[in-house]
Coordinates of C-alpha atoms in Angstrom, one line a residue:
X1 CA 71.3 133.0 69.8
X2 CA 70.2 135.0 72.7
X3 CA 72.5 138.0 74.1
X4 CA 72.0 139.0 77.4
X5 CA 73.0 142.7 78.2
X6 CA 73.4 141.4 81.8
X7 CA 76.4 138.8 80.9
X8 CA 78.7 142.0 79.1
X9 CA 82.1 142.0 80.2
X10 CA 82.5 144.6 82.8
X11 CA 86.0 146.6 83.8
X12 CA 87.7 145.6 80.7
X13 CA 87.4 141.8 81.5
X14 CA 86.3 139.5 78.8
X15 CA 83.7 136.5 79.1
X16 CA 84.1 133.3 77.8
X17 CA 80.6 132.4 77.5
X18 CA 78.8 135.8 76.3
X19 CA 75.4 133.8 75.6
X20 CA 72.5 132.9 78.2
X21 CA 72.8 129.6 77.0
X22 CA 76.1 128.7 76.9
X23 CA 76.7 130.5 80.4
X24 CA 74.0 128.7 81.8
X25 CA 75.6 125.2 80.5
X26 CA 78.9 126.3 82.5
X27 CA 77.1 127.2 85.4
X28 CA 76.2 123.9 85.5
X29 CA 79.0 122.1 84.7
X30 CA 81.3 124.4 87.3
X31 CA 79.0 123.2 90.1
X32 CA 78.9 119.5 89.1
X33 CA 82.8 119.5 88.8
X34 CA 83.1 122.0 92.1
X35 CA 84.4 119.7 94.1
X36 CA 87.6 119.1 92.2
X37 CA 87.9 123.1 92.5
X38 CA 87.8 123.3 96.3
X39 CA 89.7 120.3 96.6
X40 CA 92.5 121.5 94.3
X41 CA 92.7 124.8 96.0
X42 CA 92.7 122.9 99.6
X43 CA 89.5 123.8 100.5
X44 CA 86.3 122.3 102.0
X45 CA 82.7 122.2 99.8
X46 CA 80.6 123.8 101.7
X47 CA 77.8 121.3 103.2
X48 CA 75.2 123.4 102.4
X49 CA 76.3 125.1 99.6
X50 CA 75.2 128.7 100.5
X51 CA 75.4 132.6 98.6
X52 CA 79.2 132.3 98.8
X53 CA 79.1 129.2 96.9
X54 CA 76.6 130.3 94.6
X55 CA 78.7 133.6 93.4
X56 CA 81.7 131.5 93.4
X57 CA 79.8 129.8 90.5
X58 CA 78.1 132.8 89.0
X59 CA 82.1 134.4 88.8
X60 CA 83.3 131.1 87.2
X61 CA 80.6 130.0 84.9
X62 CA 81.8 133.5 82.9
X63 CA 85.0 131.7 81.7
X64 CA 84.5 127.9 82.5
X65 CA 84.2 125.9 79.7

């Protein structure tokens, strides 16, 4: 298994998915399902997706299972 120093916790918080690989595999997953997310907090996807879309998903792929 592959630790990234990159994916440590910072500021006390704790990551679900401390591995490249299993982070990667949530990235993915968040941003197939991200619809259901902007929908359910009564927001629009963004069209074009964008850098604001992209940390979105960086930020939730650390806990998204």
């Amino acid at each position: 298994m592959i630790k990234s120093p990159w994916l440590r916790p910072s500021l006390g918080s704790s990551w679900e998915n401390e591995d490249l690989a299993s982070f990667l595999e949530a990235l993915a997953a968040w941003i197939e399902d991200a619809d259901g997310w902007y929908r359910n907090a009564g927001r629009k996807l963004p069209a074009s997706g964008g850098w604001s879309f992209f940390a979105r998903a960086l930020r939730a792929a650390t806990v998204y299972e």
